[in-house]
Coordinates of C-alpha atoms and ligand atoms in Angstrom, one line a residue:
M79 CA -1.6 -61.0 7.7
S80 CA 0.4 -62.1 4.7
K81 CA 1.8 -59.5 2.5
E82 CA 1.6 -61.6 -0.5
T83 CA -2.1 -60.9 -1.5
T84 CA -1.2 -59.8 -5.0
N85 CA -4.8 -59.2 -6.2
E86 CA -5.4 -56.2 -4.0
P87 CA -6.7 -53.2 -5.9
V88 CA -4.1 -50.5 -6.3
T89 CA -4.1 -48.3 -3.3
L90 CA -2.3 -45.0 -2.8
S91 CA 0.5 -46.8 -1.0
A92 CA 1.4 -48.5 -4.3
F93 CA 2.7 -45.1 -5.5
T94 CA 5.8 -43.3 -4.4
H95 CA 5.6 -40.1 -2.5
Q96 CA 6.6 -38.2 -5.6
E97 CA 4.0 -39.8 -7.7
I98 CA 1.2 -39.0 -5.2
Q99 CA 2.4 -35.4 -5.0
K100 CA 2.4 -35.2 -8.8
M101 CA -1.1 -36.5 -9.0
M102 CA -2.3 -34.2 -6.4
A103 CA -0.6 -31.2 -8.1
K104 CA -2.3 -32.1 -11.3
E105 CA -5.7 -32.5 -9.6
E106 CA -5.3 -29.1 -8.2
E107 CA -4.2 -27.6 -11.5
I108 CA -7.3 -29.0 -13.2
A109 CA -9.5 -27.6 -10.4
I110 CA -8.0 -24.2 -10.7
L111 CA -8.5 -24.1 -14.5
L112 CA -12.0 -25.3 -14.2
R113 CA -12.8 -22.7 -11.6
K114 CA -11.5 -20.0 -13.9
Y115 CA -13.6 -21.2 -16.8
A116 CA -16.7 -21.7 -14.7
L117 CA -16.4 -18.2 -13.3
L118 CA -16.0 -16.8 -16.8
N119 CA -18.8 -18.9 -18.2
A120 CA -21.1 -17.7 -15.3
L121 CA -20.2 -14.1 -16.1
A122 CA -21.3 -14.5 -19.7
H123 CA -24.5 -16.3 -18.7
D124 CA -26.2 -14.3 -15.9
G125 CA -24.4 -16.1 -13.1
K126 CA -25.0 -19.7 -14.2
A127 CA -22.1 -21.7 -15.5
D128 CA -22.8 -24.6 -17.8
K129 CA -20.7 -27.7 -17.0
G130 CA -20.5 -28.9 -20.6
A131 CA -19.2 -25.6 -21.8
V132 CA -16.7 -25.3 -19.0
V133 CA -15.2 -28.8 -19.6
G134 CA -15.2 -28.1 -23.4
R135 CA -13.2 -24.9 -22.9
L136 CA -10.7 -26.7 -20.7
M137 CA -10.3 -29.5 -23.3
A138 CA -9.9 -27.0 -26.1
E139 CA -7.0 -25.4 -24.1
R140 CA -5.4 -28.6 -22.8
S141 CA -5.3 -31.4 -25.3
D142 CA -3.1 -33.3 -22.9
L143 CA -6.2 -33.8 -20.7
R144 CA -8.4 -35.4 -23.3
G145 CA -7.6 -38.9 -22.2
E146 CA -8.8 -38.0 -18.7
S147 CA -12.3 -36.8 -19.4
K148 CA -13.9 -38.8 -16.6
R149 CA -11.6 -37.4 -14.0
V150 CA -12.1 -33.9 -15.3
S151 CA -15.8 -34.3 -15.4
G152 CA -15.9 -35.4 -11.8
I153 CA -13.9 -32.3 -10.7
A154 CA -16.0 -30.1 -12.9
S155 CA -19.3 -31.1 -11.3
S156 CA -18.2 -29.9 -7.9
V157 CA -16.5 -26.8 -9.2
V158 CA -19.5 -25.7 -11.3
S159 CA -22.0 -26.3 -8.5
E160 CA -19.9 -24.3 -6.1
I161 CA -19.6 -21.4 -8.6
N162 CA -23.4 -21.5 -9.3
G163 CA -24.0 -21.3 -5.6
L164 CA -22.4 -17.8 -5.5
D165 CA -24.4 -14.8 -6.5
Q166 CA -23.2 -12.8 -9.5
S167 CA -21.5 -10.2 -7.5
Q168 CA -19.5 -12.8 -5.5
Q169 CA -18.6 -14.4 -8.8
V170 CA -17.2 -11.2 -10.1
S171 CA -15.2 -10.6 -6.9
A172 CA -13.7 -14.1 -7.1
L173 CA -12.8 -13.6 -10.8
Q174 CA -11.3 -10.2 -10.1
Q175 CA -9.2 -11.5 -7.2
E176 CA -8.1 -14.8 -8.5
F177 CA -8.0 -14.2 -12.3
P178 CA -8.0 -10.5 -12.9
E179 CA -6.4 -11.0 -16.3
S180 CA -9.0 -13.4 -17.5
L181 CA -11.8 -11.1 -16.3
R182 CA -10.3 -8.2 -18.1
S183 CA -9.6 -10.0 -21.3
E184 CA -13.1 -11.5 -21.3
I185 CA -14.6 -8.1 -21.0
Q186 CA -12.3 -6.7 -23.6
R187 CA -13.2 -9.6 -25.9
K188 CA -16.8 -8.9 -25.4
K189 CA -16.4 -5.3 -26.3
E190 CA -14.4 -6.4 -29.4
Q191 CA -11.6 -4.3 -28.3
S192 CA -9.1 -7.1 -28.1
K193 CA -6.3 -5.3 -29.6
K194 CA -3.6 -7.8 -28.9
D195 CA -0.8 -5.3 -28.8
S196 CA -2.2 -3.5 -25.8
E197 CA -1.3 -6.7 -23.9
K198 CA 2.2 -6.6 -25.1
G199 CA 3.1 -3.0 -24.7
A200 CA 5.6 -1.4 -27.0
E201 CA 7.8 -3.6 -29.2
L202 CA 11.4 -3.8 -28.2
P203 CA 14.2 -3.1 -30.7
E204 CA 16.1 -6.1 -32.0
L205 CA 19.2 -7.2 -30.1
E206 CA 22.5 -7.2 -31.9
D207 CA 24.0 -10.6 -32.8
A208 CA 20.9 -12.5 -31.6
R209 CA 19.9 -15.8 -33.1
I210 CA 16.6 -17.5 -32.4
G211 CA 17.0 -20.2 -29.8
E212 CA 20.5 -19.0 -28.7
V213 CA 19.9 -15.9 -26.7
V214 CA 20.5 -16.2 -22.9
T215 CA 19.8 -13.2 -20.6
R216 CA 19.9 -12.9 -16.9
F217 CA 18.8 -10.7 -14.0
P218 CA 21.2 -10.6 -11.1
P219 CA 19.5 -9.1 -8.0
E220 CA 21.3 -8.8 -4.7
P221 CA 19.1 -10.3 -2.0
N222 CA 19.8 -7.4 0.3
G223 CA 16.3 -6.0 0.2
F224 CA 13.0 -6.3 -1.6
M225 CA 12.4 -6.1 -5.3
H226 CA 11.3 -2.6 -6.4
I227 CA 9.9 -1.3 -9.7
G228 CA 13.4 -0.4 -10.9
H229 CA 14.5 -4.0 -10.7
T230 CA 11.3 -4.8 -12.7
K231 CA 12.7 -2.9 -15.6
A232 CA 15.8 -5.0 -15.7
A233 CA 13.9 -8.2 -15.1
I234 CA 11.2 -7.5 -17.7
L235 CA 13.7 -6.5 -20.4
G236 CA 15.8 -9.6 -19.7
S237 CA 12.8 -12.0 -19.8
E238 CA 11.1 -10.3 -22.8
Y239 CA 14.3 -10.5 -24.9
A240 CA 14.7 -14.2 -24.0
K241 CA 11.1 -14.7 -25.1
M242 CA 11.5 -12.7 -28.2
Y243 CA 14.3 -15.0 -29.4
S244 CA 13.0 -18.3 -27.8
G245 CA 16.0 -18.2 -25.6
K246 CA 16.7 -18.6 -21.9
F247 CA 16.3 -16.2 -19.0
I248 CA 18.2 -16.8 -15.8
M249 CA 17.5 -15.3 -12.4
R250 CA 20.8 -15.3 -10.5
F251 CA 21.0 -14.0 -7.0
D252 CA 24.1 -11.9 -6.7
D253 CA 24.7 -13.1 -3.1
T254 CA 28.4 -12.8 -2.4
N255 CA 28.2 -10.2 0.3
P256 CA 27.1 -12.1 3.4
S257 CA 27.0 -9.0 5.6
A258 CA 24.1 -7.7 3.5
E259 CA 22.1 -10.7 2.2
K260 CA 19.2 -12.2 4.1
R261 CA 17.4 -15.4 3.4
E262 CA 13.9 -13.7 3.4
Y263 CA 15.0 -11.5 0.5
Y264 CA 15.6 -14.4 -1.8
G265 CA 12.1 -15.7 -1.2
A266 CA 10.6 -12.2 -1.6
F267 CA 12.2 -11.8 -5.0
I268 CA 10.9 -15.2 -6.1
D269 CA 7.4 -14.4 -4.9
D270 CA 7.4 -11.0 -6.6
F271 CA 8.6 -12.6 -9.9
A272 CA 5.8 -15.1 -9.7
W273 CA 3.3 -12.4 -9.1
L274 CA 4.6 -10.3 -12.0
G275 CA 4.3 -13.3 -14.2
I276 CA 8.0 -13.5 -15.0
T277 CA 9.1 -17.1 -15.2
P278 CA 12.9 -17.6 -15.2
D279 CA 14.1 -20.7 -17.0
A280 CA 16.6 -21.2 -14.1
I281 CA 17.1 -19.7 -10.7
R282 CA 20.7 -19.8 -9.4
N283 CA 22.9 -18.2 -6.8
S284 CA 26.4 -16.8 -7.4
S285 CA 27.3 -18.3 -4.1
D286 CA 26.8 -21.8 -5.6
D287 CA 30.0 -21.2 -7.5
M288 CA 32.4 -20.2 -4.7
D289 CA 34.8 -23.1 -5.4
R290 CA 35.0 -22.1 -9.0
F291 CA 35.7 -18.5 -8.1
Y292 CA 38.6 -19.6 -6.1
V293 CA 40.0 -21.6 -9.0
F294 CA 39.7 -18.5 -11.2
A295 CA 41.3 -16.4 -8.6
E296 CA 44.4 -18.6 -8.7
K297 CA 44.4 -18.4 -12.4
L298 CA 44.3 -14.6 -12.3
I299 CA 47.3 -14.6 -10.0
A300 CA 49.1 -17.1 -12.3
V301 CA 48.7 -14.9 -15.3
G302 CA 50.0 -11.9 -13.3
K303 CA 46.6 -10.1 -13.3
A304 CA 46.0 -10.1 -9.6
Y305 CA 47.8 -9.8 -6.3
V306 CA 47.1 -9.9 -2.6
C307 CA 47.4 -6.5 -1.0
S308 CA 47.7 -5.6 2.7
C309 CA 47.3 -1.9 2.4
S310 CA 44.7 -0.4 4.8
Q311 CA 41.6 1.0 3.2
E312 CA 42.8 4.6 3.7
K313 CA 46.1 3.9 2.1
M314 CA 44.5 2.2 -0.8
R315 CA 42.1 5.1 -1.3
E316 CA 45.0 7.6 -1.1
L317 CA 47.2 5.8 -3.6
R318 CA 44.3 5.3 -6.0
G319 CA 43.6 9.0 -5.9
K320 CA 47.2 9.8 -6.7
G321 CA 47.4 7.0 -9.3
E322 CA 50.4 5.4 -7.5
E323 CA 51.2 1.7 -7.0
C324 CA 51.8 0.1 -3.7
K325 CA 54.6 -2.3 -2.9
H326 CA 52.4 -5.4 -2.9
R327 CA 51.7 -4.9 -6.6
S328 CA 55.2 -6.2 -7.5
Q329 CA 55.0 -9.4 -5.4
S330 CA 55.9 -12.6 -7.3
V331 CA 53.2 -15.1 -8.4
S332 CA 54.3 -17.6 -5.8
E333 CA 54.2 -15.0 -3.0
N334 CA 50.7 -14.0 -4.1
L335 CA 49.5 -17.6 -4.3
N336 CA 50.9 -18.2 -0.9
L337 CA 49.1 -15.1 0.6
W338 CA 45.9 -16.0 -1.2
R339 CA 45.9 -19.5 0.3
K340 CA 46.5 -18.0 3.7
M341 CA 43.5 -15.7 3.1
I342 CA 41.1 -18.5 2.2
S343 CA 42.3 -20.7 5.0
R344 CA 41.6 -18.0 7.5
Q345 CA 45.2 -17.3 8.5
V346 CA 44.8 -13.6 7.8
G347 CA 42.7 -11.1 9.7
K348 CA 39.6 -9.5 8.2
S349 CA 41.2 -6.1 7.4
D350 CA 44.7 -7.4 6.7
A351 CA 44.4 -8.5 3.1
T352 CA 42.4 -8.0 -0.1
F353 CA 42.7 -9.6 -3.5
R354 CA 43.1 -6.9 -6.2
F355 CA 43.0 -6.8 -9.9
H356 CA 46.3 -5.9 -11.6
G357 CA 44.8 -3.1 -13.6
D358 CA 46.2 0.3 -14.4
M359 CA 46.9 2.7 -11.6
K360 CA 47.1 5.6 -14.0
S361 CA 43.9 4.9 -15.9
L362 CA 41.5 7.8 -16.3
N363 CA 38.8 5.3 -15.6
T364 CA 39.4 5.0 -11.8
T365 CA 37.5 1.7 -11.8
M366 CA 40.6 0.2 -13.4
R367 CA 42.9 1.4 -10.6
D368 CA 43.5 -2.1 -9.1
P369 CA 39.9 -2.7 -7.8
V370 CA 39.3 -5.2 -5.0
L371 CA 38.0 -8.5 -6.4
F372 CA 37.9 -10.5 -3.2
R373 CA 37.6 -9.4 0.5
I374 CA 37.4 -11.2 3.8
I375 CA 33.9 -11.1 5.3
D376 CA 33.4 -12.9 8.6
D377 CA 29.6 -12.7 8.7
P378 CA 27.8 -16.0 8.1
H379 CA 26.2 -16.4 4.7
P380 CA 22.4 -16.9 4.8
L381 CA 22.7 -20.1 2.7
L382 CA 26.2 -21.3 3.3
G383 CA 26.9 -20.3 6.9
N384 CA 30.6 -20.1 7.7
K385 CA 31.8 -22.3 4.9
Y386 CA 33.7 -19.4 3.3
S387 CA 35.2 -16.2 4.6
V388 CA 36.6 -14.7 1.4
W389 CA 34.0 -13.4 -1.0
P390 CA 34.2 -12.0 -4.5
T391 CA 32.9 -8.5 -5.3
Y392 CA 30.2 -8.1 -7.9
D393 CA 33.0 -6.8 -10.3
F394 CA 34.4 -10.3 -10.2
A395 CA 31.4 -12.6 -9.7
G396 CA 29.3 -10.8 -12.4
P397 CA 31.4 -11.4 -15.5
V398 CA 32.5 -14.9 -14.4
E399 CA 29.0 -16.0 -13.8
D400 CA 27.7 -14.4 -17.0
S401 CA 30.3 -16.3 -18.9
L402 CA 29.8 -19.6 -17.1
D403 CA 26.0 -19.3 -17.4
G404 CA 26.2 -18.9 -21.2
V405 CA 24.8 -15.4 -21.1
T406 CA 24.9 -14.0 -24.6
H407 CA 23.4 -10.6 -23.8
A408 CA 24.2 -9.1 -20.4
M409 CA 22.0 -6.2 -19.6
R410 CA 22.5 -3.7 -16.9
S411 CA 21.6 -0.2 -16.0
K412 CA 23.8 2.6 -17.2
E413 CA 25.4 3.6 -13.9
Y414 CA 27.6 0.5 -14.3
E415 CA 29.0 1.9 -17.5
L416 CA 32.5 2.7 -16.1
R417 CA 32.8 -0.9 -14.9
D418 CA 32.4 -2.4 -18.3
Q419 CA 36.1 -2.1 -19.1
L420 CA 36.9 -4.1 -15.9
Y421 CA 34.2 -6.7 -16.8
F422 CA 35.8 -7.4 -20.1
E423 CA 39.4 -7.3 -18.9
I424 CA 38.6 -9.9 -16.2
L425 CA 37.1 -12.2 -18.8
K426 CA 40.0 -11.7 -21.2
S427 CA 42.5 -12.5 -18.5
L428 CA 40.7 -15.7 -17.6
E429 CA 40.2 -16.6 -21.3
L430 CA 36.4 -16.8 -20.7
R431 CA 33.8 -16.2 -23.3
E432 CA 32.6 -12.6 -23.5
P433 CA 28.8 -11.8 -23.6
K434 CA 27.5 -8.7 -25.3
M435 CA 26.8 -5.8 -22.9
I436 CA 23.6 -3.9 -23.3
E437 CA 22.9 -0.8 -21.2
F438 CA 19.7 0.9 -20.4
S439 CA 18.8 3.9 -18.3
R440 CA 18.1 3.3 -14.7
L441 CA 14.5 3.9 -13.9
K442 CA 13.6 6.7 -11.6
L443 CA 10.2 7.6 -10.3
Q444 CA 9.3 11.0 -9.0
N445 CA 9.0 11.6 -5.3
T446 CA 10.4 8.3 -4.3
T447 CA 13.7 6.4 -4.1
L448 CA 14.6 3.3 -6.0
S449 CA 17.6 2.3 -3.8
K450 CA 17.3 -0.7 -1.6
R451 CA 19.6 0.9 0.9
N452 CA 17.4 3.9 1.3
L453 CA 14.2 1.8 1.4
K454 CA 15.8 -0.4 4.0
K455 CA 16.5 2.6 6.2
F456 CA 12.9 3.6 6.1
V457 CA 11.8 0.1 7.1
E458 CA 14.4 -0.3 9.8
E459 CA 13.7 3.1 11.3
K460 CA 10.0 2.2 11.3
L461 CA 9.2 5.3 9.3
V462 CA 7.0 3.0 7.2
E463 CA 5.0 -0.2 8.1
G464 CA 7.3 -2.6 6.4
W465 CA 8.6 -3.4 2.9
D466 CA 5.0 -3.6 1.7
D467 CA 4.0 -0.2 3.0
P468 CA 1.7 1.2 0.3
R469 CA 3.8 4.3 0.0
L470 CA 6.9 2.4 -1.2
P471 CA 7.8 1.5 -4.8
T472 CA 8.5 -2.1 -3.9
I473 CA 6.6 -4.8 -5.8
S474 CA 5.0 -6.0 -2.6
A475 CA 3.8 -2.5 -1.8
L476 CA 2.5 -1.9 -5.3
R477 CA 0.6 -5.2 -5.2
R478 CA -0.8 -4.4 -1.7
R479 CA -1.9 -1.0 -2.9
G480 CA -3.9 -2.4 -5.9
F481 CA -1.6 -2.1 -8.9
L482 CA -1.9 -5.0 -11.3
A483 CA 1.1 -6.8 -12.6
L484 CA 0.1 -6.1 -16.2
A485 CA 0.0 -2.3 -15.5
I486 CA 3.5 -2.5 -14.2
R487 CA 4.6 -4.4 -17.3
Q488 CA 2.9 -2.0 -19.7
F489 CA 4.5 0.9 -17.8
I490 CA 8.0 -0.6 -18.1
L491 CA 7.6 -1.6 -21.7
S492 CA 6.2 1.8 -22.7
M493 CA 9.6 3.3 -21.8
G494 CA 11.6 0.8 -23.9
V495 CA 15.3 0.2 -23.6
S496 CA 16.5 3.7 -24.2
K497 CA 19.7 4.9 -22.5
V498 CA 18.1 8.3 -22.1
E499 CA 17.4 9.2 -18.5
S500 CA 13.8 10.0 -17.7
E501 CA 11.9 10.4 -14.6
P502 CA 8.4 9.3 -15.2
T503 CA 5.7 10.3 -12.8
W504 CA 3.4 8.0 -10.8
D505 CA 0.6 9.4 -13.0
L506 CA 1.9 7.4 -16.0
L507 CA 1.9 4.1 -14.0
E508 CA -1.5 5.0 -12.6
S509 CA -3.0 5.7 -16.0
F510 CA -2.0 2.2 -17.1
N511 CA -3.5 0.7 -14.0
R512 CA -6.7 2.8 -14.2
K513 CA -7.4 1.5 -17.7
L514 CA -7.1 -2.1 -16.5
L515 CA -9.1 -1.6 -13.3
D516 CA -11.9 0.4 -14.7
P517 CA -13.7 -2.4 -16.5
I518 CA -13.2 -4.9 -13.6
A519 CA -13.7 -3.0 -10.4
K520 CA -17.1 -3.0 -8.8
R521 CA -18.5 0.3 -7.6
Y522 CA -19.5 1.0 -4.1
F523 CA -20.3 4.0 -2.0
F524 CA -17.8 5.1 0.6
V525 CA -18.2 8.4 2.5
P526 CA -15.0 9.9 3.9
N527 CA -15.2 12.2 6.9
P528 CA -18.9 11.6 7.1
V529 CA -21.4 14.4 8.0
K530 CA -25.0 13.7 8.8
L531 CA -27.7 14.7 6.3
K532 CA -31.3 14.9 7.3
I533 CA -34.1 15.2 4.7
A534 CA -37.3 16.8 5.9
N535 CA -39.8 15.4 3.5
A536 CA -37.9 12.3 2.4
P537 CA -39.8 9.9 0.2
K538 CA -39.5 6.3 1.2
V539 CA -37.8 4.8 -1.9
K540 CA -35.9 1.7 -2.9
V541 CA -32.8 2.6 -4.8
T542 CA -31.1 0.1 -7.1
L543 CA -27.4 0.5 -7.7
K544 CA -25.5 -1.4 -10.3
Y545 CA -22.1 -2.7 -9.3
H546 CA -20.7 -1.5 -12.6
P547 CA -22.1 1.1 -15.0
D548 CA -21.4 -0.9 -18.2
E549 CA -20.9 -4.5 -17.1
N550 CA -23.3 -7.1 -15.9
F551 CA -21.9 -7.4 -12.4
G552 CA -25.2 -7.5 -10.6
E553 CA -26.9 -4.9 -8.4
R554 CA -28.1 -4.2 -4.9
S555 CA -31.2 -2.5 -3.6
I556 CA -31.2 -0.1 -0.8
D557 CA -34.2 1.0 1.3
V558 CA -33.6 4.7 1.7
G559 CA -35.1 6.6 4.7
D560 CA -34.5 10.2 5.7
S561 CA -31.0 10.0 7.3
F562 CA -27.8 9.8 5.4
F563 CA -24.1 10.4 5.6
I564 CA -22.4 12.5 3.0
P565 CA -18.7 13.4 2.6
G566 CA -17.4 16.1 4.9
D567 CA -15.6 18.0 2.2
D568 CA -18.8 18.2 0.1
A569 CA -20.9 19.2 3.1
D570 CA -18.5 22.2 3.6
D571 CA -19.0 23.3 0.1
L572 CA -22.8 23.1 0.1
R573 CA -24.4 26.5 0.5
I574 CA -27.8 27.1 2.0
G575 CA -30.4 27.2 -0.8
S576 CA -28.2 25.3 -3.2
N577 CA -29.2 22.0 -4.8
A578 CA -27.4 18.7 -5.0
R579 CA -28.1 15.2 -6.2
L580 CA -27.8 12.1 -4.1
I581 CA -26.4 9.8 -6.8
E582 CA -29.0 7.4 -8.3
A583 CA -31.6 8.6 -5.7
Y584 CA -33.0 12.1 -5.9
N585 CA -32.3 15.8 -5.7
I586 CA -32.2 17.9 -2.5
Q587 CA -32.0 21.5 -1.6
I588 CA -29.9 22.6 1.4
A589 CA -32.0 24.2 4.1
E590 CA -29.7 24.5 7.1
K591 CA -26.2 23.5 8.4
N592 CA -25.5 23.3 12.0
N593 CA -23.6 21.2 14.6
S594 CA -22.2 19.1 11.8
V595 CA -25.7 18.2 10.5
V596 CA -26.9 19.3 7.1
K597 CA -30.6 19.6 6.8
A598 CA -32.2 19.5 3.4
K599 CA -35.5 18.9 1.6
Y600 CA -36.4 16.6 -1.2
I601 CA -37.0 18.5 -4.5
G602 CA -37.6 15.7 -7.1
E603 CA -35.8 13.1 -9.1
E604 CA -35.1 14.5 -12.5
R605 CA -31.4 14.5 -13.5
V606 CA -30.0 18.0 -13.9
A607 CA -26.6 18.1 -15.6
E608 CA -24.9 20.9 -13.5
M609 CA -26.1 19.7 -10.1
P610 CA -23.2 18.6 -7.9
K611 CA -23.4 14.9 -7.2
L612 CA -22.8 13.2 -3.9
Q613 CA -22.3 9.6 -2.9
W614 CA -24.2 8.8 0.2
V615 CA -24.7 6.0 2.8
C616 CA -27.9 5.4 4.7
E617 CA -27.4 6.1 8.4
E618 CA -28.9 2.9 9.6
A619 CA -26.9 0.7 7.2
A620 CA -23.6 2.5 7.5
F621 CA -20.6 0.7 8.9
P622 CA -17.2 2.2 9.7
M623 CA -14.4 1.9 7.1
K624 CA -11.0 3.5 7.1
A625 CA -9.1 4.4 4.0
K626 CA -5.3 4.7 3.9
I627 CA -4.2 7.2 1.3
P628 CA -0.6 6.9 0.3
G629 CA 1.0 10.2 -0.9
P630 CA 4.5 11.1 -2.0
L631 CA 7.2 9.3 0.0
L632 CA 9.8 12.0 -0.5
I633 CA 9.5 15.7 -0.8
N634 CA 12.7 17.5 -1.9
D635 CA 14.4 14.2 -1.4
Q636 CA 13.5 14.1 2.3
F637 CA 11.1 11.6 3.9
N638 CA 7.6 13.1 3.9
P639 CA 6.1 12.6 7.4
D640 CA 2.6 13.1 6.0
S641 CA 3.1 10.5 3.3
L642 CA 0.3 8.4 4.6
R643 CA -3.1 9.8 5.6
V644 CA -5.8 7.8 7.2
V645 CA -9.4 8.9 6.7
D646 CA -12.3 7.6 8.7
G647 CA -15.5 7.0 6.9
V648 CA -18.5 4.9 6.5
A649 CA -19.4 2.5 3.7
E650 CA -22.7 1.2 2.4
S651 CA -23.9 -2.1 3.7
A652 CA -23.0 -4.0 0.5
A653 CA -19.4 -3.1 1.0
R654 CA -19.2 -5.6 3.9
Q655 CA -18.9 -8.3 1.3
I656 CA -15.7 -6.8 -0.3
Q657 CA -13.0 -9.3 0.4
S658 CA -9.5 -8.6 1.6
G659 CA -7.4 -8.3 -1.5
E660 CA -10.3 -7.2 -3.7
I661 CA -10.0 -4.0 -5.7
V662 CA -13.1 -1.8 -6.0
Q663 CA -13.9 1.7 -7.0
F664 CA -15.3 3.9 -4.3
V665 CA -17.4 6.3 -6.3
R666 CA -15.9 9.8 -6.3
F667 CA -13.1 8.6 -4.0
G668 CA -10.9 6.4 -6.1
F669 CA -9.8 2.8 -6.7
C670 CA -9.1 1.0 -3.4
R671 CA -7.8 -2.4 -2.5
M672 CA -9.3 -3.9 0.6
D673 CA -6.3 -4.5 2.9
T674 CA -8.0 -6.0 5.9
P675 CA -11.7 -6.0 6.9
G676 CA -12.7 -2.4 7.4
I677 CA -9.4 -0.9 6.1
A678 CA -9.0 0.0 2.4
I679 CA -5.9 1.4 0.7
R680 CA -6.4 3.9 -2.0
T681 CA -4.7 2.8 -5.1
H682 CA -5.2 6.1 -7.0
S683 CA -8.1 8.2 -8.0
Ligands
ATP68 P1 19.8 -1.1 -5.2 O1 20.3 0.2 -4.8 O2 18.3 -1.1 -5.3 O3 20.3 -2.2 -4.4 P2 21.3 -2.3 -7.3 O4 21.5 -2.0 -8.8 O5 22.5 -2.4 -6.5 O6 20.3 -1.2 -6.7 P3 20.7 -5.0 -7.6 O7 19.8 -5.9 -6.8 O8 22.1 -5.2 -7.6 O9 20.4 -3.5 -7.2 O10 20.1 -4.9 -9.0 C1 19.9 -6.0 -9.9 C2 19.7 -5.5 -11.3 O11 18.6 -4.6 -11.3 C3 20.9 -4.8 -11.8 O12 21.3 -5.4 -13.0 C4 20.5 -3.4 -12.0 O13 21.0 -2.9 -13.2 C5 19.0 -3.5 -12.1 N1 18.3 -2.3 -11.5 C6 18.3 -2.0 -10.2 N2 17.7 -0.8 -10.0 C7 17.3 -0.4 -11.2 C8 16.6 0.7 -11.7 N3 16.1 1.7 -10.9 N4 16.3 0.8 -13.0 C9 16.7 -0.2 -13.9 N5 17.4 -1.2 -13.5 C10 17.7 -1.4 -12.1
MG69 MG1 23.7 -4.1 -6.2

């Protein structure tokens, strides 16, 4: 067949691979937005979304799509019919899982509580010498472990300040210690950033700049501010302690250059040479006593393999990178304070531009550790399930446990940039999260450590339970017989002759307790304020459900072997529909995120 048939309609092959990808990405983006608006519209209209309204909302938000109304309308038809095929409760689950923020703000808007500032958290104080459009900040994590809530403080402050001044925020992996970095940690940081809703303007690696570091190393030697030292570690430590110089310090520039080149061309053994700053061996700030700026590390680098064997320390790479990246305001936690002098002296010696340094207190959290090294130990020793074990303060663990990104942001911003050390409790973080979850979490009955309850004269009733006390999240009806499960702890507390209420059903009086069965009789339906209330599950409809309850990771700074409890329980039939990843409230038990089918993790009470 001839290839010259020019009148053929345009087929996909007429587009480049990139163009097709771009079109598909756009298609997907439109579908996601339509899905969000369809779900929200359904929520506001008793479960039925209106296609016209959904498309209208998209167009109002995205003027760039106005020329494409035909395409949008086509996608909207299928999205809206899919959403309208779900029942109300499934729609709420989908919203909560996929667009928790939108669900929450919709509810808030409806309640006319949309105080904008609650979204933003506390206002940050102005930065010194900051001009609109010119501020550049950065966050330099080392990819030697997973991101934890402490890093979040540095990352949120950096990105908020960049936003506040319409500037730029750079995420730069501080990856110049190949013996500690791992490829998976880069990806994990990027995923956690995305989940937290922090969008860097650029993502870079310090290791991209190795050749430039080497050029600056030679420059430092040339200006007499660095030398190659072959003292052993012990010797170095000893002389540092005494404030005494070693003989290598007085080598000539050419000698140093020669030794340095031997170092980088692998003619020197791993522990035979380091590259040191020519500081002040008598300085009261011991950081200035000729710190090591480059060392030989033989391990392969996760991104660069064996290309280099001489690696800069953070003391060197940090200031050089900040300067080259155009960082105007470098922020870091206060424990680096003593290193500031070195930071600026390196830049001065290299005649590089100096950013402003801003310090904030390192975040601590009670009963846990915010050190990747310690966390890694727990993971490697298998004391915990992995980096996302719900007991840990890593972002992946907090997400898995049911914390919302916005709660973490509000928690961080509520503490501001102060340099004052504080050690907030989990309660504070939980209180932000609870406020956000309460309006969006569906309610279910879960009975931990179940005990059987038999009602002698049980009426046959149909009980209707709403998925949310205030919101229109739908409801379910339960045919109630005479056998139930109630929580073991409550069963222990019930005394013969006392009364209790099965929530939303009726009141009972305890008649007998034996062999782990509680026997009771029906005594009416009227609500009585003081009566203890019990959640319940009908015996026939119960299905097994476990709940993992994370507790304090550390007690007196030691690993707490009882930090994770697992309780067996039963849940009501409707709970079968809770999807993995969905956050619900188990009445009288707490907020839980469904981890895998049949296993929930308690977020908090
Ligand atoms: P870790 O012991 O967790 O490795 P680190 O400070 O060495 O701590 P990095 O990955 O080097 O971890 O940290 C990147 C940035 O995050 C640093 O600028 C540091 O100031 C900041 N940071 C780390 N932990 C905290 C914390 N608990 N509170 C505030 N900022 C922190
Ligand atoms: Mg570090």
